mmCIF file of C-alpha atoms in Angstrom:
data_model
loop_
_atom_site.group_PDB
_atom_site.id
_atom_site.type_symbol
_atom_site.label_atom_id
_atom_site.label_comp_id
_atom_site.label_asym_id
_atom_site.label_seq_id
_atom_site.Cartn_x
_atom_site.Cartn_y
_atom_site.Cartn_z
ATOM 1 C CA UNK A 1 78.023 77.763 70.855
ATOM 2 C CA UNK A 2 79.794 79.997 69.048
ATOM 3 C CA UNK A 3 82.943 79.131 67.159
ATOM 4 C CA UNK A 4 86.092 79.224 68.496
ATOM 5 C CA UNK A 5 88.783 81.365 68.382
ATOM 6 C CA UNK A 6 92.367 79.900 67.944
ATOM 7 C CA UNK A 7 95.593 81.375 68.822
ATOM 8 C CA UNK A 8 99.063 80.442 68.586
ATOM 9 C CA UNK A 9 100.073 80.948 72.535
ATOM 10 C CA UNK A 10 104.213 80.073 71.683
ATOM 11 C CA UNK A 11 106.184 77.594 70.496
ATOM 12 C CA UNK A 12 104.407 74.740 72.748
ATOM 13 C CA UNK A 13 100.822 75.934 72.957
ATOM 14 C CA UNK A 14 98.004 76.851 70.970
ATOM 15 C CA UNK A 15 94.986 78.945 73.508
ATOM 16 C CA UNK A 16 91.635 78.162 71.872
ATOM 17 C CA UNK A 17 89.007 80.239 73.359
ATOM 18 C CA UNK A 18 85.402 79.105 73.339
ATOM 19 C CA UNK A 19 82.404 80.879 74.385
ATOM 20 C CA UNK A 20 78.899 79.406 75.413
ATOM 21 C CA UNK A 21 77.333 82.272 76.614
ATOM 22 C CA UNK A 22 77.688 85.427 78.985
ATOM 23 C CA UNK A 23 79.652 84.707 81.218
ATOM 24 C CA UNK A 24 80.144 80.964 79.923
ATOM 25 C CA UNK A 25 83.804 80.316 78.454
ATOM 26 C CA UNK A 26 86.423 78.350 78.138
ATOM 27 C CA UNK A 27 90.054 78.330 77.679
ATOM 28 C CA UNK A 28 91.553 75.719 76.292
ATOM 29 C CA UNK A 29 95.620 75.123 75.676
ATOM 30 C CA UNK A 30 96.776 72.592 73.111
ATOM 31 C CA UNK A 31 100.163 71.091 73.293
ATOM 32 C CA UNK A 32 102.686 69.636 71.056
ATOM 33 C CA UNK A 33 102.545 66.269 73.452
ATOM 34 C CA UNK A 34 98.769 65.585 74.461
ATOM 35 C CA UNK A 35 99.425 64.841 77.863
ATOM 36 C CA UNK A 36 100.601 68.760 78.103
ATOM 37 C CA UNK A 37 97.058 70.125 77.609
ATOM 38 C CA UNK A 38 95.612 72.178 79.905
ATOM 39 C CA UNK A 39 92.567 73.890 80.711
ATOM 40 C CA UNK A 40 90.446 76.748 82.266
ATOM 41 C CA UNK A 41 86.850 78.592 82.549
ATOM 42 C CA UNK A 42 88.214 81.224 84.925
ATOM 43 C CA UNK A 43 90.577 82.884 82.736
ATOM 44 C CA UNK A 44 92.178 85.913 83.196
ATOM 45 C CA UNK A 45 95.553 86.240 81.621
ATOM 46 C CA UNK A 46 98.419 84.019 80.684
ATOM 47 C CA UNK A 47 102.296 85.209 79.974
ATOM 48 C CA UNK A 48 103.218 83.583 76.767
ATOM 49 C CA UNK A 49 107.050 83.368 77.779
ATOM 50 C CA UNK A 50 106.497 81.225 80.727
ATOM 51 C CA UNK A 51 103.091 79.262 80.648
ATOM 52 C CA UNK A 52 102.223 81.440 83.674
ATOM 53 C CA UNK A 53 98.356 81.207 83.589
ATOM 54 C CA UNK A 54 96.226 83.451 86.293
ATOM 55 C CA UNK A 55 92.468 82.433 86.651
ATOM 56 C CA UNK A 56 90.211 82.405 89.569
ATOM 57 C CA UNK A 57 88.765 80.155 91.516
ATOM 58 C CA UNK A 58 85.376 81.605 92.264
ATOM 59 C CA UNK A 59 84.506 78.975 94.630
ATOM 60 C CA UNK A 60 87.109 79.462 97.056
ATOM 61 C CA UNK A 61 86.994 83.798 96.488
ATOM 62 C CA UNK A 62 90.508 83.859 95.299
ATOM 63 C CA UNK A 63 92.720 84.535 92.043
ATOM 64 C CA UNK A 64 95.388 81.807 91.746
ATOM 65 C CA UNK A 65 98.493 81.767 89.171
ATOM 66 C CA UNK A 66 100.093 78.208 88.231
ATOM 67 C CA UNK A 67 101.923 77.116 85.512
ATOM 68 C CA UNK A 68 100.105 75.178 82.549
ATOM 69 C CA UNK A 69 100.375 71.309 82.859
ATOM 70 C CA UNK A 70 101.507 71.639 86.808
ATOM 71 C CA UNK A 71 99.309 71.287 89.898
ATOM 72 C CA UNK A 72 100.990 73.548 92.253
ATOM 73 C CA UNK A 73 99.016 76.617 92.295
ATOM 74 C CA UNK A 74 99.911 79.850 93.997
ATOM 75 C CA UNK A 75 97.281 82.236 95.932
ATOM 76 C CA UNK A 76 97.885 85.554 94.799
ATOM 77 C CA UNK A 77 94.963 87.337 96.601
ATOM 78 C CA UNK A 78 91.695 86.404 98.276
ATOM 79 C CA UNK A 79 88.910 88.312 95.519
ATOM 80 C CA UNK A 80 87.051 89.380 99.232
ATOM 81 C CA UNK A 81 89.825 91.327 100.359
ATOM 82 C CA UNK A 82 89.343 94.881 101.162
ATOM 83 C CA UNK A 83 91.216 96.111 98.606
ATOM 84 C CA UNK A 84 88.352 94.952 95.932
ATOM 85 C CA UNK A 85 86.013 96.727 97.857
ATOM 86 C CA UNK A 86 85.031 99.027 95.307
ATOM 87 C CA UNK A 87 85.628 97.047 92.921
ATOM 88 C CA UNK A 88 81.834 95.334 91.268
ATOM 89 C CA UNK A 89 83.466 91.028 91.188
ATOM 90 C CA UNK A 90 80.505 89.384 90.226
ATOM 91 C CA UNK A 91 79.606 86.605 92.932
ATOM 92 C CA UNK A 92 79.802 84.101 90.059
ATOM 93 C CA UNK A 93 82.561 84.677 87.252
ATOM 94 C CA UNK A 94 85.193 86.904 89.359
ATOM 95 C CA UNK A 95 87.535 86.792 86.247
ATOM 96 C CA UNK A 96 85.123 88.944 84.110
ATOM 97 C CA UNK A 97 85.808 92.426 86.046
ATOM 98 C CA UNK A 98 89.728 91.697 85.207
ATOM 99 C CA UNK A 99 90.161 89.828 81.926
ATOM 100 C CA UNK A 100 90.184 92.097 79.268
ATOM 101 C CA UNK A 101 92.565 94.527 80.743
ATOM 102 C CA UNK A 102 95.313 92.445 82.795
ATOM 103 C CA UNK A 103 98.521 91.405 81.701
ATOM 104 C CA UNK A 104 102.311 90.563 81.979
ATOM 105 C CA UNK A 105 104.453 93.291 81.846
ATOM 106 C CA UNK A 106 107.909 93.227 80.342
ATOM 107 C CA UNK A 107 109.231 91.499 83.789
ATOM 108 C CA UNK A 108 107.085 89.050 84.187
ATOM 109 C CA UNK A 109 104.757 90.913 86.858
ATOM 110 C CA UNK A 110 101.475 90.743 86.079
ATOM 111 C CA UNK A 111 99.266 93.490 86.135
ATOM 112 C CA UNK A 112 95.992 93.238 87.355
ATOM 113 C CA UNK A 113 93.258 95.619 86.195
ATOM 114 C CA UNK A 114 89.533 96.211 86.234
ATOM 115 C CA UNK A 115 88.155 99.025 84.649
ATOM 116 C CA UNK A 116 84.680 99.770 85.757
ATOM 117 C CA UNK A 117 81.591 102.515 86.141
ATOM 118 C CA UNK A 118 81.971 104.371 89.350
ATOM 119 C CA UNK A 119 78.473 105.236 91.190
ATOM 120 C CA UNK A 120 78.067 108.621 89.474
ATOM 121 C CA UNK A 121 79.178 107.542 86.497
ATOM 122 C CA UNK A 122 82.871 108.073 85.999
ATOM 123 C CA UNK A 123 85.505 105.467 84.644
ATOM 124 C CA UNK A 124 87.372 103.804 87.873
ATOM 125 C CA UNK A 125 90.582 101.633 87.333
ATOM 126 C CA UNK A 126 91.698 99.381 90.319
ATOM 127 C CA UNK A 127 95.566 98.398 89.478
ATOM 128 C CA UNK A 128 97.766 95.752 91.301
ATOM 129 C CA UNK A 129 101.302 94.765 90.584
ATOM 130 C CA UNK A 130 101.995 91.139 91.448
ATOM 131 C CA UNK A 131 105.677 90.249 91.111
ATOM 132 C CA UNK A 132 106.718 87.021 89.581
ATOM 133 C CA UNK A 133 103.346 85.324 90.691
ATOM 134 C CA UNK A 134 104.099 81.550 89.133
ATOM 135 C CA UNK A 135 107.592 81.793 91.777
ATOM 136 C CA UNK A 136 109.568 81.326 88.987
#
Protein backbone atom coordinates (compact mmCIF):
# COMPACT_ATOMS: atom_id res chain seq x y z
CA UNK A 1 0.00 0.00 0.00
CA UNK A 2 1.27 3.05 -0.70
CA UNK A 3 1.26 5.93 1.73
CA UNK A 4 -1.30 8.18 2.06
CA UNK A 5 -1.92 11.41 1.04
CA UNK A 6 -3.52 13.92 3.55
CA UNK A 7 -5.39 16.98 2.88
CA UNK A 8 -6.99 19.57 4.82
CA UNK A 9 -10.72 19.35 3.13
CA UNK A 10 -12.08 22.72 5.45
CA UNK A 11 -12.53 23.69 8.66
CA UNK A 12 -14.32 20.22 9.73
CA UNK A 13 -12.60 17.66 7.54
CA UNK A 14 -9.39 16.34 6.69
CA UNK A 15 -9.71 13.89 2.97
CA UNK A 16 -6.97 11.27 3.30
CA UNK A 17 -6.57 9.48 0.13
CA UNK A 18 -5.18 5.97 0.05
CA UNK A 19 -4.30 3.88 -2.80
CA UNK A 20 -3.93 -0.04 -2.96
CA UNK A 21 -3.58 -0.50 -6.39
CA UNK A 22 -5.05 0.40 -9.97
CA UNK A 23 -8.03 1.01 -9.63
CA UNK A 24 -8.01 0.22 -5.72
CA UNK A 25 -8.56 3.49 -3.49
CA UNK A 26 -9.94 4.93 -0.88
CA UNK A 27 -11.20 8.12 0.40
CA UNK A 28 -11.30 8.70 3.66
CA UNK A 29 -12.76 12.06 5.63
CA UNK A 30 -11.67 12.76 9.19
CA UNK A 31 -13.72 14.90 11.43
CA UNK A 32 -13.28 17.11 14.32
CA UNK A 33 -16.06 14.75 16.27
CA UNK A 34 -15.37 10.95 15.34
CA UNK A 35 -18.77 10.07 14.85
CA UNK A 36 -18.59 12.68 11.69
CA UNK A 37 -16.24 10.46 9.65
CA UNK A 38 -17.08 9.39 6.53
CA UNK A 39 -15.99 7.32 3.82
CA UNK A 40 -15.69 6.27 0.09
CA UNK A 41 -13.87 3.96 -2.70
CA UNK A 42 -15.92 5.47 -5.52
CA UNK A 43 -14.72 8.89 -5.40
CA UNK A 44 -15.14 11.40 -7.74
CA UNK A 45 -15.24 14.89 -6.40
CA UNK A 46 -16.26 16.64 -3.25
CA UNK A 47 -17.13 20.64 -2.85
CA UNK A 48 -15.17 21.76 0.10
CA UNK A 49 -17.84 24.55 1.03
CA UNK A 50 -20.62 22.20 1.57
CA UNK A 51 -19.46 18.51 2.30
CA UNK A 52 -21.16 17.74 -1.05
CA UNK A 53 -19.38 14.42 -1.96
CA UNK A 54 -20.21 12.72 -5.61
CA UNK A 55 -19.05 9.01 -5.98
CA UNK A 56 -20.54 6.15 -7.78
CA UNK A 57 -22.08 3.32 -7.02
CA UNK A 58 -20.85 0.87 -9.58
CA UNK A 59 -23.10 -1.78 -8.49
CA UNK A 60 -26.25 -0.17 -9.09
CA UNK A 61 -24.70 1.80 -12.67
CA UNK A 62 -25.26 5.16 -11.21
CA UNK A 63 -23.31 8.38 -9.86
CA UNK A 64 -24.91 9.53 -6.58
CA UNK A 65 -24.11 12.96 -4.61
CA UNK A 66 -24.86 13.06 -0.66
CA UNK A 67 -23.61 15.01 1.90
CA UNK A 68 -20.69 13.61 4.21
CA UNK A 69 -21.98 12.05 7.54
CA UNK A 70 -25.82 11.86 6.03
CA UNK A 71 -27.56 8.85 4.47
CA UNK A 72 -29.82 10.48 2.07
CA UNK A 73 -28.24 10.14 -1.20
CA UNK A 74 -29.35 11.74 -4.42
CA UNK A 75 -29.26 9.94 -8.04
CA UNK A 76 -27.79 12.26 -10.30
CA UNK A 77 -27.59 9.99 -13.42
CA UNK A 78 -27.77 6.30 -14.24
CA UNK A 79 -23.68 5.69 -15.65
CA UNK A 80 -25.78 3.38 -18.59
CA UNK A 81 -27.56 6.19 -19.90
CA UNK A 82 -27.20 7.07 -23.45
CA UNK A 83 -25.56 10.01 -22.96
CA UNK A 84 -22.23 7.97 -21.75
CA UNK A 85 -22.41 6.15 -24.75
CA UNK A 86 -19.24 7.15 -26.04
CA UNK A 87 -17.92 7.57 -23.20
CA UNK A 88 -15.17 4.18 -22.19
CA UNK A 89 -16.85 3.71 -17.92
CA UNK A 90 -15.06 0.82 -17.00
CA UNK A 91 -17.63 -2.02 -15.91
CA UNK A 92 -15.84 -2.01 -12.54
CA UNK A 93 -14.54 1.47 -11.12
CA UNK A 94 -17.03 3.96 -13.10
CA UNK A 95 -15.44 6.89 -11.08
CA UNK A 96 -12.01 6.50 -12.83
CA UNK A 97 -13.17 7.96 -16.42
CA UNK A 98 -14.40 11.20 -14.29
CA UNK A 99 -12.21 11.83 -11.24
CA UNK A 100 -9.41 13.70 -12.16
CA UNK A 101 -11.19 16.27 -14.15
CA UNK A 102 -14.69 17.00 -12.33
CA UNK A 103 -15.45 19.60 -10.04
CA UNK A 104 -17.61 22.33 -8.29
CA UNK A 105 -17.83 25.36 -9.97
CA UNK A 106 -18.13 28.72 -8.30
CA UNK A 107 -22.09 27.96 -7.76
CA UNK A 108 -22.03 24.96 -6.42
CA UNK A 109 -22.83 22.94 -9.79
CA UNK A 110 -20.71 20.37 -10.31
CA UNK A 111 -19.12 19.69 -13.38
CA UNK A 112 -18.73 16.43 -14.61
CA UNK A 113 -15.94 15.55 -17.04
CA UNK A 114 -14.14 12.67 -18.68
CA UNK A 115 -11.49 13.25 -20.91
CA UNK A 116 -10.69 10.29 -23.03
CA UNK A 117 -8.98 8.77 -26.49
CA UNK A 118 -11.48 8.85 -29.25
CA UNK A 119 -11.27 5.69 -31.77
CA UNK A 120 -8.82 7.38 -34.16
CA UNK A 121 -7.01 8.81 -31.72
CA UNK A 122 -8.14 12.30 -30.88
CA UNK A 123 -8.78 13.83 -27.30
CA UNK A 124 -12.79 13.62 -26.57
CA UNK A 125 -14.30 15.55 -23.51
CA UNK A 126 -17.90 14.53 -22.40
CA UNK A 127 -19.16 17.63 -20.06
CA UNK A 128 -22.35 17.73 -17.82
CA UNK A 129 -23.57 20.50 -15.63
CA UNK A 130 -25.47 19.23 -12.61
CA UNK A 131 -27.06 22.04 -10.61
CA UNK A 132 -26.98 22.01 -6.89
CA UNK A 133 -26.79 18.08 -6.85
CA UNK A 134 -26.68 17.58 -2.73
CA UNK A 135 -30.48 19.76 -2.95
CA UNK A 136 -29.09 22.12 -0.86
Amino acid sequence: MKSPVIKRLNDDYYHVKISCGSPCQGHDFIARSKQKDDATSEFITINAKNNCLIETDTRKNKITARQLNLDKTYTLISTKNHIFQQVPIWEIAQYTIFQRSSYFDQLGNLVLIANYDGDNGEKVQFKKIFPNPCGL
